Short mmCIF file of C-alpha atoms in Angstrom, two decimals:
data_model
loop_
_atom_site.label_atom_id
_atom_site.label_comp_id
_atom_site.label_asym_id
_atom_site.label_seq_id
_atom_site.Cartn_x
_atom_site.Cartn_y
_atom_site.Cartn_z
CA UNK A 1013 177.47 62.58 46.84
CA UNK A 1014 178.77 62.94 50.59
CA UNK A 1015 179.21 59.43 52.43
CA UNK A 1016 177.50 59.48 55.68
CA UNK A 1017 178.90 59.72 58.50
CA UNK A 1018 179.50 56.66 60.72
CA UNK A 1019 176.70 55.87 62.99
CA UNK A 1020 177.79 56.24 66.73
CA UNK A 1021 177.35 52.88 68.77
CA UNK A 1022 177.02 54.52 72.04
CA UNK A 1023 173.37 56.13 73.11
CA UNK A 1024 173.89 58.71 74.78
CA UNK A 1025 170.40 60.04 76.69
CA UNK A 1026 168.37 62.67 76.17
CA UNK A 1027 169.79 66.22 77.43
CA UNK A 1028 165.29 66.25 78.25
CA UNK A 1029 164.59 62.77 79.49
CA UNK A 1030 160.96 62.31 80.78
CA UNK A 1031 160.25 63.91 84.42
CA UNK A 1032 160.03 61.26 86.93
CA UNK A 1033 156.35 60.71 88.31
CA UNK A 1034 157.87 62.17 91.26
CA UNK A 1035 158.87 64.89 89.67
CA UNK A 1036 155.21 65.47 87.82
CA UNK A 1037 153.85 65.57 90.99
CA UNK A 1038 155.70 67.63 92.81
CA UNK A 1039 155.23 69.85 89.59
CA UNK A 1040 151.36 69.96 89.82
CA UNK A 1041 151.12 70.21 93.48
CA UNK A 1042 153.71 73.13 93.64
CA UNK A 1043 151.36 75.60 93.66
CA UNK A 1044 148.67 74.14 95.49
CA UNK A 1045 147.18 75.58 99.06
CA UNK A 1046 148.30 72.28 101.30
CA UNK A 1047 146.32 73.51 104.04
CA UNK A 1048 146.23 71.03 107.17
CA UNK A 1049 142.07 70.64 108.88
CA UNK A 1050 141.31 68.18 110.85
CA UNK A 1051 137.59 66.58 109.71
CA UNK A 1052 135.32 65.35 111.67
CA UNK A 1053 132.52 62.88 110.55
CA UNK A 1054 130.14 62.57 112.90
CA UNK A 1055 127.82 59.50 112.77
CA UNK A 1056 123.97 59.36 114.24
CA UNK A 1057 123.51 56.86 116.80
CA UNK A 1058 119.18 57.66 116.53
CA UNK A 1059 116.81 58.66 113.83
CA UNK A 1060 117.34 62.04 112.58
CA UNK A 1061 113.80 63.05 113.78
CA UNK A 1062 115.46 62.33 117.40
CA UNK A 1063 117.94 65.17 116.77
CA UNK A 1064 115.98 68.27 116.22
CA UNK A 1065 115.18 69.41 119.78
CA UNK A 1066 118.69 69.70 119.96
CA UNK A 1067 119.33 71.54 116.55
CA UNK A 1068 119.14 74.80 117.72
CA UNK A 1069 122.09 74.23 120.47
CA UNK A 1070 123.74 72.41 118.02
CA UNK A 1071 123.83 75.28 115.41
CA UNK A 1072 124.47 77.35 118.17
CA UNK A 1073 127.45 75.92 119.33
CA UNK A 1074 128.46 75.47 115.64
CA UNK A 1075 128.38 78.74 114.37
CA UNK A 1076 130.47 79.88 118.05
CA UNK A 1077 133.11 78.12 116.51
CA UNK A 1078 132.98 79.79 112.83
CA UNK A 1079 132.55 83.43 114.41
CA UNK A 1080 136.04 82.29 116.55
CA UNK A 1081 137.98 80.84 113.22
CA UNK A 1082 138.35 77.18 114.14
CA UNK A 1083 135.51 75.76 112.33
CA UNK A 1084 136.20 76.07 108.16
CA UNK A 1085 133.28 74.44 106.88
CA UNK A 1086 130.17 71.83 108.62
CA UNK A 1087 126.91 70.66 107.46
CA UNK A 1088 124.76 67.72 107.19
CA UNK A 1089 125.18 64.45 105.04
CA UNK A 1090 122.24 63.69 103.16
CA UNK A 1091 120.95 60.42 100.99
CA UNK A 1092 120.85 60.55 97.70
CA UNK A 1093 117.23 61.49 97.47
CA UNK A 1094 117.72 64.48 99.83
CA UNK A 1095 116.46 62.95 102.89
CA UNK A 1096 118.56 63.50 105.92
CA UNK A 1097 120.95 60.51 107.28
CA UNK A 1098 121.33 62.58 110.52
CA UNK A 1099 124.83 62.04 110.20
CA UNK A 1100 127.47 65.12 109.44
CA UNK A 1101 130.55 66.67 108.81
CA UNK A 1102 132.73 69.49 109.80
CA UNK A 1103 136.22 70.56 109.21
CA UNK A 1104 138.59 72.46 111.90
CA UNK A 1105 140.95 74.89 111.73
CA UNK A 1106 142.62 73.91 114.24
CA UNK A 1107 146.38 72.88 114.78
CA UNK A 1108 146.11 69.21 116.15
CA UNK A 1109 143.82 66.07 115.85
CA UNK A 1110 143.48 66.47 119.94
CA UNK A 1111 142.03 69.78 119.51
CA UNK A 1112 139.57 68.82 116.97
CA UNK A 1113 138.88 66.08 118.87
CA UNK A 1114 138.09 68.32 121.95
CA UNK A 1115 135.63 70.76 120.10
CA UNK A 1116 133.75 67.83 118.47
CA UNK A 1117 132.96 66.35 121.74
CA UNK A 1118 131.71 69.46 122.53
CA UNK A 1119 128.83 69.11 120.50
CA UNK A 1120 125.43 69.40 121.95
CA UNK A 1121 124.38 65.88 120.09
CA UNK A 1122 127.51 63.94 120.85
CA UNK A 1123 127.13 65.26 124.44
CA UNK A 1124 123.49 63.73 124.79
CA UNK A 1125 124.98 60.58 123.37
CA UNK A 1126 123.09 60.87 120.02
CA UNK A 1127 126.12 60.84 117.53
CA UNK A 1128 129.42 59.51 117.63
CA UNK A 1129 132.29 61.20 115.61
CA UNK A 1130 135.77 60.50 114.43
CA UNK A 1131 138.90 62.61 113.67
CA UNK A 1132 141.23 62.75 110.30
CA UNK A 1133 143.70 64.71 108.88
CA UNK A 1134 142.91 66.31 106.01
CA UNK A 1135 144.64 68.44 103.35
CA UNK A 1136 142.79 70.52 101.76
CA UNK A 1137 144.84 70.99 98.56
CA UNK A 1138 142.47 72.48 95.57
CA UNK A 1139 138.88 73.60 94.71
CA UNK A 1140 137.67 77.18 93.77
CA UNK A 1141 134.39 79.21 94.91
CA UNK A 1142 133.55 82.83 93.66
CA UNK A 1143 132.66 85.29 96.35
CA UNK A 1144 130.29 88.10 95.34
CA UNK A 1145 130.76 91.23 97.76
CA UNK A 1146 127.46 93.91 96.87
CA UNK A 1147 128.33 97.35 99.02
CA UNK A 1148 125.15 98.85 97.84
CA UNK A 1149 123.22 95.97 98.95
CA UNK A 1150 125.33 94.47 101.90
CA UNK A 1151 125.16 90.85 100.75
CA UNK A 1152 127.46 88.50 100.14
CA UNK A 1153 126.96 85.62 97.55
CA UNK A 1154 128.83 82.25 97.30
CA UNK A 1155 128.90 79.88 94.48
#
């Protein structure tokens, strides 16, 4: 039999020590879109029945800002049950809170004084959808 060699008293670390939780993130976000919007939540200062005359300036003057790029995505906020809160949300493509600011006060209902709205930074950093182009048909599906 071979004697063993003498254990070493020193410890020397791990040539792989764990990543730092820094370093996970920064691993998991690395690939991930970090795209700056501004959002906009706009809160109902009436009933939501007391918005529709206005709708269709409203949608109007929301989907003039889609066709020109700056709006990404808007829509109602509904309760649970599906019953409208008359309160919404949109998010800007634009490249400051002040400009976001400016279109949102823009807004048919916040002009009438019906909603108020406030402006946040937001980084939109994952989420998928699957866009369905038909050439024959001329649609275009989103899920």
């Amino acid at each position: 039999m071979r004697p063993r060699p003498a254990a070493s008293a020193a410890v020397t670390p791990s040539a792989s020590a764990a990543p730092t939780l820094q370093q996970q993130v920064a691993q998991l976000t690395s690939r991930m879109l970090r795209k700056k919007l501004f959002m906009v939540t706009y809160v109902s200062k009436v009933a939501p029945d007391k918005l529709a005359p206005l709708l269709p300036d409203h949608f109007a003057y929301m989907t003039e800002l889609a066709r020109k790029g700056v709006l990404f995505a808007a829509g109602p906020i509904m309760h649970e049950n599906g019953a409208p809160t008359g309160n919404g949300m949109a998010l800007f493509n634009v490249a400051d809170a002040g400009e976001a600011r400016r279109l949102a006060g823009q807004d048919p209902f916040y002009l009438h004084g019906l909603r108020d709205f406030d402006v946040k930074e937001w980084i939109f950093m994952e989420g998928s959808m699957t866009l369905t182009l038909n050439f024959a048909e001329c649609t275009l599906g989103v899920s």
